[in-house]
Short mmCIF file of N, CA and C in Angstrom, two decimals:
data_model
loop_
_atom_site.label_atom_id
_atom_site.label_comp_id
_atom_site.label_asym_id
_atom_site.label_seq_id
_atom_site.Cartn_x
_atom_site.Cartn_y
_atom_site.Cartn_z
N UNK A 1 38.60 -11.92 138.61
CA UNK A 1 37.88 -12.90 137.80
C UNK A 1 37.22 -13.92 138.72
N UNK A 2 36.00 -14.01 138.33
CA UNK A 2 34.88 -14.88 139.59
C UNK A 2 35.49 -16.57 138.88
N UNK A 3 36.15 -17.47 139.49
CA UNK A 3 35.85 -18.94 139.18
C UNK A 3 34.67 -19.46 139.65
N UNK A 4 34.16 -20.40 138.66
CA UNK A 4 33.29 -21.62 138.84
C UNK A 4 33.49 -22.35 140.49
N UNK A 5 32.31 -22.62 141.02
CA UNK A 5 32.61 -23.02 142.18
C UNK A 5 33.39 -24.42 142.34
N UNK A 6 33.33 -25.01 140.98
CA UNK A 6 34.11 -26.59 141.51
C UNK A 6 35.22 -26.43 140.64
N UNK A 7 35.94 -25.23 140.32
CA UNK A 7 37.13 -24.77 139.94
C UNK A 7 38.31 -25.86 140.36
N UNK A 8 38.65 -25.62 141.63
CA UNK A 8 39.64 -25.90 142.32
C UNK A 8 39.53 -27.54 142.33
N UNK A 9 38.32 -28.50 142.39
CA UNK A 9 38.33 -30.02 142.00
C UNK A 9 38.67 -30.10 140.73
N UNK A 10 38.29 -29.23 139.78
CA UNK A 10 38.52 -29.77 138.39
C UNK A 10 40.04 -29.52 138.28
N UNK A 11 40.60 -28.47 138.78
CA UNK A 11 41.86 -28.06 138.91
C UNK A 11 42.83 -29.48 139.33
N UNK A 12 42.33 -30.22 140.88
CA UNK A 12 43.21 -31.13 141.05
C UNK A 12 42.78 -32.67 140.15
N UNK A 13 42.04 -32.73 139.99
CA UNK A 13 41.93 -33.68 138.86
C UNK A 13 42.55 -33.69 137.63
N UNK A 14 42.62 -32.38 137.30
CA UNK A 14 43.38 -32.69 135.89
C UNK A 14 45.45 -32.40 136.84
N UNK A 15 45.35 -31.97 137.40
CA UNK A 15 46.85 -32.36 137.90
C UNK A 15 47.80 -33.52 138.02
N UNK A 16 46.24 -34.32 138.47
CA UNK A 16 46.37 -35.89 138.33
C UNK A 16 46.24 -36.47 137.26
N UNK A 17 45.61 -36.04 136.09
CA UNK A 17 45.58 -36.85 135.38
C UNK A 17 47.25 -36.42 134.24
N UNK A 18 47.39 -35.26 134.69
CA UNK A 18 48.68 -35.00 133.76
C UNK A 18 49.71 -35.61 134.61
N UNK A 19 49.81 -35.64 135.86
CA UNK A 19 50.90 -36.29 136.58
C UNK A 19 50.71 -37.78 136.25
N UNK A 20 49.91 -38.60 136.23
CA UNK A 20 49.32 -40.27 135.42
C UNK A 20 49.92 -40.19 133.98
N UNK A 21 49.60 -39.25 133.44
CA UNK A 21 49.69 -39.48 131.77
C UNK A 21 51.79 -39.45 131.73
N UNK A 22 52.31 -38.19 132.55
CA UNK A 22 53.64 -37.96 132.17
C UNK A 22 54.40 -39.40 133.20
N UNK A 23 53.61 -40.05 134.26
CA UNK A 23 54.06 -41.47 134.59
C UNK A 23 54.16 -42.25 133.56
N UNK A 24 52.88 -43.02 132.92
CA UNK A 24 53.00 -43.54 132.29
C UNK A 24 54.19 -43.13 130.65
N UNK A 25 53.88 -42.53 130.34
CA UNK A 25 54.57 -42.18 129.11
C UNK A 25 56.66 -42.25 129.70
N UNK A 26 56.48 -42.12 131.08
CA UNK A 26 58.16 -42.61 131.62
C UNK A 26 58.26 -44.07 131.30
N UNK A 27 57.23 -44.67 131.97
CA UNK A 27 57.37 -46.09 131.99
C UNK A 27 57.31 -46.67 130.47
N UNK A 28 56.79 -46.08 129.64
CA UNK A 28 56.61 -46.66 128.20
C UNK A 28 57.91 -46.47 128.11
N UNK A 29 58.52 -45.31 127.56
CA UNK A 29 59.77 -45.42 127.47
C UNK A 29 61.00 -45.58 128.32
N UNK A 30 60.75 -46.28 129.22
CA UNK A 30 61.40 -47.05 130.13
C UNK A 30 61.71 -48.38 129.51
N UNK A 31 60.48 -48.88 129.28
CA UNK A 31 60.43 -50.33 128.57
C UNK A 31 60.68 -50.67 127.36
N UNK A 32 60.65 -49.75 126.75
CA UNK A 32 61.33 -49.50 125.05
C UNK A 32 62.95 -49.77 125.47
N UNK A 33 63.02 -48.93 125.93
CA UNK A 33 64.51 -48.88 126.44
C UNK A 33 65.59 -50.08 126.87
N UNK A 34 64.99 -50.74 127.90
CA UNK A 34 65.51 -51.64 128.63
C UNK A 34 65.07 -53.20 127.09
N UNK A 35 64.14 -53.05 126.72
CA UNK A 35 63.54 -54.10 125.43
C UNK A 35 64.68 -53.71 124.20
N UNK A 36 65.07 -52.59 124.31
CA UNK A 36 66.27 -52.00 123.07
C UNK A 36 67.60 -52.49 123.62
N UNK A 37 67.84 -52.61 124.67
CA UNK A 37 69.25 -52.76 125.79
C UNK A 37 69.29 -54.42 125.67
N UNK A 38 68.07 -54.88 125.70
CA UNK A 38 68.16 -56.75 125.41
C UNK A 38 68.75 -57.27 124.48
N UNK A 39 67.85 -56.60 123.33
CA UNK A 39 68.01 -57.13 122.02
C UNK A 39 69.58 -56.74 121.59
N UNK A 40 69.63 -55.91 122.61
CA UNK A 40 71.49 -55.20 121.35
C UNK A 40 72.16 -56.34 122.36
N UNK A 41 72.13 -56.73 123.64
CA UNK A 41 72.37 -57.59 124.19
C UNK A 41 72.80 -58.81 123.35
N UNK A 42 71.46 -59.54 123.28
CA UNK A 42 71.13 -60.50 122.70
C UNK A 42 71.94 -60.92 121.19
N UNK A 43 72.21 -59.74 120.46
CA UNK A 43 73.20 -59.86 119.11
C UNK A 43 74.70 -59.71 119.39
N UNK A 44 74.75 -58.83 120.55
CA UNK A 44 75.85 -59.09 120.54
C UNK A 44 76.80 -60.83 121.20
N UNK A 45 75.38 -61.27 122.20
CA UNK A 45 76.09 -62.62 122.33
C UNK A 45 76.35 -63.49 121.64
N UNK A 46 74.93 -63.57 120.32
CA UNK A 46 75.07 -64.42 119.17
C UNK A 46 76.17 -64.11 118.19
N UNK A 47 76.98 -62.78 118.15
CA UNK A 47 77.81 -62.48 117.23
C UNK A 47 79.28 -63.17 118.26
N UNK A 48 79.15 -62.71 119.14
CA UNK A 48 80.64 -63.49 120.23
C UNK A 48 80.79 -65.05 119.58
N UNK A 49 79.33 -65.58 120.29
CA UNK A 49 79.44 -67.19 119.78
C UNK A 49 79.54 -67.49 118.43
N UNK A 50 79.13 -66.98 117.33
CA UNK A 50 79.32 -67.40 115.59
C UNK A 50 80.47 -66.67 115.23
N UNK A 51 80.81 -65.15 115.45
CA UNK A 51 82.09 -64.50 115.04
C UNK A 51 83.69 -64.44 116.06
N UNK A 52 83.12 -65.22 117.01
CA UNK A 52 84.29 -65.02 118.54
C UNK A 52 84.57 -63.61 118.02
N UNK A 53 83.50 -62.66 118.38
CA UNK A 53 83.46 -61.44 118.66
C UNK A 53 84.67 -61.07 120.34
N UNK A 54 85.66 -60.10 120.26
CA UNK A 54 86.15 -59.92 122.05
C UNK A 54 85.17 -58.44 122.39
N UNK A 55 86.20 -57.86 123.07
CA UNK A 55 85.87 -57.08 123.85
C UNK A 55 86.71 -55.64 122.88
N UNK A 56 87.30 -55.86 121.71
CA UNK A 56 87.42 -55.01 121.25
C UNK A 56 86.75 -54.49 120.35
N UNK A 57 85.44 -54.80 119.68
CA UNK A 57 84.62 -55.65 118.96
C UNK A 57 83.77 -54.75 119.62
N UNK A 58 83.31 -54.56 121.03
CA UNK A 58 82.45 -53.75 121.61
C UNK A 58 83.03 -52.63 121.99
N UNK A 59 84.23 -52.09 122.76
CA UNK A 59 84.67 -50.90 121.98
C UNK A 59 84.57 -50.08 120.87
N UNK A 60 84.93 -50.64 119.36
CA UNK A 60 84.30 -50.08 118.35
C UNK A 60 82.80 -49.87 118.26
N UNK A 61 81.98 -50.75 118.26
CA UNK A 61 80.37 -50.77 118.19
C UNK A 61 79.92 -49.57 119.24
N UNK A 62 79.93 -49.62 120.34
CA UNK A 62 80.02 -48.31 120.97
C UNK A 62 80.69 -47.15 120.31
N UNK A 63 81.62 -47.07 119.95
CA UNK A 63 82.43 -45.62 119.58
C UNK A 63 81.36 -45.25 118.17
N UNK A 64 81.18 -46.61 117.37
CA UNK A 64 80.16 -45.82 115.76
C UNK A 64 79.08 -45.44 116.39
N UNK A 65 78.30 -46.01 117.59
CA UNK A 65 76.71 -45.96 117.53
C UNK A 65 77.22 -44.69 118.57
N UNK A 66 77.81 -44.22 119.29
CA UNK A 66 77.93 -42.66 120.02
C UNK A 66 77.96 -42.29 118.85
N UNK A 67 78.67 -41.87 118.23
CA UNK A 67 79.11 -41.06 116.48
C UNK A 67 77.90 -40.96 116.07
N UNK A 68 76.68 -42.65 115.57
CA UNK A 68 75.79 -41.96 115.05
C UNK A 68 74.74 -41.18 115.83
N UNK A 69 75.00 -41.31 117.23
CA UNK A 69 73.63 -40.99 118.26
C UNK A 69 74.23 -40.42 119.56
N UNK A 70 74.93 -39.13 119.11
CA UNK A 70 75.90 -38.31 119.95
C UNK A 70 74.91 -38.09 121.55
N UNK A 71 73.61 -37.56 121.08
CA UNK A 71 72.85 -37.38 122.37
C UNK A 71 71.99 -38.80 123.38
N UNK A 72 72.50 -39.81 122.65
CA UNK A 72 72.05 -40.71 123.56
C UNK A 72 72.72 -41.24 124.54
N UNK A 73 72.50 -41.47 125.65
CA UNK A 73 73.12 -41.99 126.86
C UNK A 73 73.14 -43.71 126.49
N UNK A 74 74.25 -44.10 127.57
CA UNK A 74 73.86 -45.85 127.35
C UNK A 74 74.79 -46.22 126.20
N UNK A 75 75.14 -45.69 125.53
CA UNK A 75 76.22 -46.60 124.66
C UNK A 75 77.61 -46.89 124.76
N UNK A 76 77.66 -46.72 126.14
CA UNK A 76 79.55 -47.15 126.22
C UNK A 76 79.68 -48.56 126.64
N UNK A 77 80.84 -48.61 126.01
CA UNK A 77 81.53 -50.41 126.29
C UNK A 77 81.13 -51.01 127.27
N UNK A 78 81.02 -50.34 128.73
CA UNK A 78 80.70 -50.78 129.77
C UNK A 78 79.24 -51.29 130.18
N UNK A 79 78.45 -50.27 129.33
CA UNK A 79 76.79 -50.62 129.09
C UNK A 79 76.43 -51.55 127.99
N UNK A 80 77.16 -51.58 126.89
CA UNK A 80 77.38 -52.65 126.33
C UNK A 80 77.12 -54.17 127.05
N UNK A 81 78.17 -54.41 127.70
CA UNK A 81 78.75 -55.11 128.83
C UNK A 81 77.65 -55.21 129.11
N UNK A 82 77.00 -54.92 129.89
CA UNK A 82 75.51 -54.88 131.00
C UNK A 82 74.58 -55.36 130.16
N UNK A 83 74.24 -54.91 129.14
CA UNK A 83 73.77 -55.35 127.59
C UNK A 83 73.38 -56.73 127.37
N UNK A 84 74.74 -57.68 127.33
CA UNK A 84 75.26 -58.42 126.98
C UNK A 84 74.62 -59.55 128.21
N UNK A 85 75.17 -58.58 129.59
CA UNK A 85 75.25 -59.69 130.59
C UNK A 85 73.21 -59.94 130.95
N UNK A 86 73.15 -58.91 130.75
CA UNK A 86 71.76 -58.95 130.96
C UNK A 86 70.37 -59.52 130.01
N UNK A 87 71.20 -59.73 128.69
CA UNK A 87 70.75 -61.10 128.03
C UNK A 87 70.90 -62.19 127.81
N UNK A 88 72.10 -62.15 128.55
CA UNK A 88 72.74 -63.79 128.91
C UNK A 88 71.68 -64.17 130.57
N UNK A 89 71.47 -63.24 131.01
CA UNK A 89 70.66 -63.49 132.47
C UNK A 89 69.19 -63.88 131.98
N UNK A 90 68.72 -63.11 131.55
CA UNK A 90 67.64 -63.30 130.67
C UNK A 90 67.42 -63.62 129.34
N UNK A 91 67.13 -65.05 129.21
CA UNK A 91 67.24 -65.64 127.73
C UNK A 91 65.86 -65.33 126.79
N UNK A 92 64.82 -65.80 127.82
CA UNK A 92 63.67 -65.17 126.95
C UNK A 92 63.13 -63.86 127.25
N UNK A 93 62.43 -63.06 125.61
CA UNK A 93 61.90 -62.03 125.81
C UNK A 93 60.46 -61.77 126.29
N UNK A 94 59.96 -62.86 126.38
CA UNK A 94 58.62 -62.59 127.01
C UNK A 94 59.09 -62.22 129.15
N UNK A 95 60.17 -63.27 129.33
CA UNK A 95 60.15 -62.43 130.65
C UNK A 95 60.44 -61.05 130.81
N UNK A 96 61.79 -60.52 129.86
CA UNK A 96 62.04 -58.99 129.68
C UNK A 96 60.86 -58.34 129.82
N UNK A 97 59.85 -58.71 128.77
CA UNK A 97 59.14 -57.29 128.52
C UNK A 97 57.58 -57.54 129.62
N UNK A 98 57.65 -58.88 130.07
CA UNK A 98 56.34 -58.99 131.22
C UNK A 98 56.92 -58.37 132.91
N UNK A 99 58.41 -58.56 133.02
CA UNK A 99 58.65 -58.01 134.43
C UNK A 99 59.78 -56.74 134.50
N UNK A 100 61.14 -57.50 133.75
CA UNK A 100 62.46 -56.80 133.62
C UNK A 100 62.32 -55.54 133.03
N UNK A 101 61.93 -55.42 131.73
CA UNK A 101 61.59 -53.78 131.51
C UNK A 101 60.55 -53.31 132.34
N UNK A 102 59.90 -53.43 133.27
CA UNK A 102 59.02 -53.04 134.04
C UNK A 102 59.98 -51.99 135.22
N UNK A 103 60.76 -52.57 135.01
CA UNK A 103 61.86 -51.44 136.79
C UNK A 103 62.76 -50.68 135.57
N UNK A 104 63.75 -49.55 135.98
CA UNK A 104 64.60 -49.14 135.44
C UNK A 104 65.83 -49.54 135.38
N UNK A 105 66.44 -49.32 133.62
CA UNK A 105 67.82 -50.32 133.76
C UNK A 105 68.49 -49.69 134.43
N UNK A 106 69.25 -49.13 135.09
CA UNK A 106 70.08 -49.31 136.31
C UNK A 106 69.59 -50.22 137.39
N UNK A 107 68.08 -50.20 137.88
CA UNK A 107 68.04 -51.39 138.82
C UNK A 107 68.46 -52.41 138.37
N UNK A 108 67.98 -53.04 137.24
CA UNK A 108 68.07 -54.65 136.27
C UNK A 108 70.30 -54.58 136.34
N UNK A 109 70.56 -53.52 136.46
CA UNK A 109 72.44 -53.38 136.26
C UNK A 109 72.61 -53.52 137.94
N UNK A 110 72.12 -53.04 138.55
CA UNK A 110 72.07 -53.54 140.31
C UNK A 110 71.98 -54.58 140.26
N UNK A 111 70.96 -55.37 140.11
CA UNK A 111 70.28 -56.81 140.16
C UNK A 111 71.54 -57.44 139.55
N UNK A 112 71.95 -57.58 138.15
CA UNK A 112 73.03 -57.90 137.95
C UNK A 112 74.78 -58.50 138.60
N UNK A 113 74.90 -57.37 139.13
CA UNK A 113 75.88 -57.04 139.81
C UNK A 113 76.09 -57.74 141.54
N UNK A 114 74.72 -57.65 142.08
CA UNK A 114 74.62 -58.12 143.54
C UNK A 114 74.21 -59.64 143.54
N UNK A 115 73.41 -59.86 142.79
CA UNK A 115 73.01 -61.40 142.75
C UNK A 115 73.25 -61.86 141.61
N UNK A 116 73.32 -63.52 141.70
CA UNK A 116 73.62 -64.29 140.71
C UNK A 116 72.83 -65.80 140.56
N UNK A 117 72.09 -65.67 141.72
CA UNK A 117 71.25 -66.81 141.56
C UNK A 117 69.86 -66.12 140.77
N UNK A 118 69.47 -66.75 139.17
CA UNK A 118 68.70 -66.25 138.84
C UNK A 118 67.21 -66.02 139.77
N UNK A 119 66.20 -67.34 140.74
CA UNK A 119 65.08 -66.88 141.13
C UNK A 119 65.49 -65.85 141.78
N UNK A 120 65.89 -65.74 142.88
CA UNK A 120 66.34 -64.53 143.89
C UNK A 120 66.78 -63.43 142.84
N UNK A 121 67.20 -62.96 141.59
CA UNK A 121 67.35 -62.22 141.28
C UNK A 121 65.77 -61.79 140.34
N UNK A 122 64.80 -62.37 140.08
CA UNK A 122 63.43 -62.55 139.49
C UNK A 122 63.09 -61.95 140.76
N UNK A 123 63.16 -62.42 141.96
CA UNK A 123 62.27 -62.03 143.28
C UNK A 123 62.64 -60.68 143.64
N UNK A 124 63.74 -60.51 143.36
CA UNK A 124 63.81 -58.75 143.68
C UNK A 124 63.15 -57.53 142.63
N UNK A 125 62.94 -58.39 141.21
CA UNK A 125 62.75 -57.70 140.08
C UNK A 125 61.09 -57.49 140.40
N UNK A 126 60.33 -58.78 140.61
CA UNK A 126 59.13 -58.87 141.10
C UNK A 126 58.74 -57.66 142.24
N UNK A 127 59.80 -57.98 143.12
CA UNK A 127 59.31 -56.91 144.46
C UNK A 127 59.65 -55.52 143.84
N UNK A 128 60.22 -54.93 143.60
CA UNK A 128 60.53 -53.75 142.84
C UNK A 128 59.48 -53.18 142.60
N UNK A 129 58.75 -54.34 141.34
CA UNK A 129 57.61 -53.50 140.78
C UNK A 129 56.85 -53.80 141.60
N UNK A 130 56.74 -54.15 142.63
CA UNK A 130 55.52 -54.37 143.41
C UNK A 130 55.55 -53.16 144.55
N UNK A 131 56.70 -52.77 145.08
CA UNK A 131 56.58 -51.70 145.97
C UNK A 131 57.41 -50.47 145.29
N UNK A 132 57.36 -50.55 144.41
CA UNK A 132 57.99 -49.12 143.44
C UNK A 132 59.34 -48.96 144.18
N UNK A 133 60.43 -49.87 144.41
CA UNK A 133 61.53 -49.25 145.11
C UNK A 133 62.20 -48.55 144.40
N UNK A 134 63.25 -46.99 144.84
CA UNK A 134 63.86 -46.53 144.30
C UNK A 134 65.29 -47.41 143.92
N UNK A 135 66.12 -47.25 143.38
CA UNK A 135 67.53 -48.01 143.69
C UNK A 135 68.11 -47.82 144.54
N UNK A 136 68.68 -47.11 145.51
CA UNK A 136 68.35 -47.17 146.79
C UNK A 136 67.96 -48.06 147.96
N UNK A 137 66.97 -47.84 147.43
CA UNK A 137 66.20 -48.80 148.28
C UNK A 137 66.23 -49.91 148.41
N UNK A 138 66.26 -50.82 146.09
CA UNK A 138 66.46 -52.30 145.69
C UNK A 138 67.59 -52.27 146.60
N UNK A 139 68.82 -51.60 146.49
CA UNK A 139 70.24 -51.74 147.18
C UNK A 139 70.43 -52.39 148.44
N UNK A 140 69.62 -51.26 149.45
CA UNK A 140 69.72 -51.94 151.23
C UNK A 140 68.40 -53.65 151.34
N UNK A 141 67.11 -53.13 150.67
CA UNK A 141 67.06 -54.28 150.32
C UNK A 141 68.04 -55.53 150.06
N UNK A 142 68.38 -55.38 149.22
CA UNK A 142 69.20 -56.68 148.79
C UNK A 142 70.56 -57.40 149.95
#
């Protein structure tokens, strides 16, 4: 079969544009994600402070929401936890969804974990998305 002579450009162009399209569509639901991880965050701190919600309280809530959403990752007590801490770190949602959902939550659970001074923990979130670090990388970084 004879190809078109600019076969092979049109060929890597659209490679790129499907490798762009299946990026982006990670990062969308990247940011759904980590914006879904806030907000359950976020209720669960307001339910601690109005119901003195403990820690058994998130045990159960994890065990129904696995039950109702057997194939989703992310719902154990411990991510909970991260949940929680990571909307207590971040109070407003305009920073979440302008930088913090921008990296992946395990980095934002790194970030967490290694630092505690909030700018310095903004400045790594910043650099992240600025040089695409893997976690890994945020890690020896830090």
């Amino acid at each position: 079969m004879l190809q078109p002579t600019d076969y092979a450009t049109w060929l890597a162009d659209l490679k790129t544009q499907i490798r762009s399209a299946r990026l982006q569509a990670s990062l969308a639901v990247n940011r759904e994600l980590v914006l879904l991880y806030w907000r359950m965050g976020r209720e669960i701190l307001e339910r601690q402070d109005t119901q003195g919600w403990g820690a058994k309280v998130i045990e159960q809530l994890a065990k129904d929401l696995r039950a109702e959403f057997p194939d989703m990752r992310g719902l154990s007590p411990r991510n909970m936890k991260y949940m929680r801490a990571f909307a207590e770190a971040w109070p407003v949602e305009t920073f979440v969804q302008q930088a913090a959902a921008q990296i992946p939550w395990f980095h934002n659970c790194t970030i967490l974990d290694k630092l505690k001074d909030r700018a310095t923990r903004e400045w790594y979130i910043r650099k992240t998305i600025e040089n695409g670090w893997s976690r890994s990388v945020l890690e020896l970084q830090i």
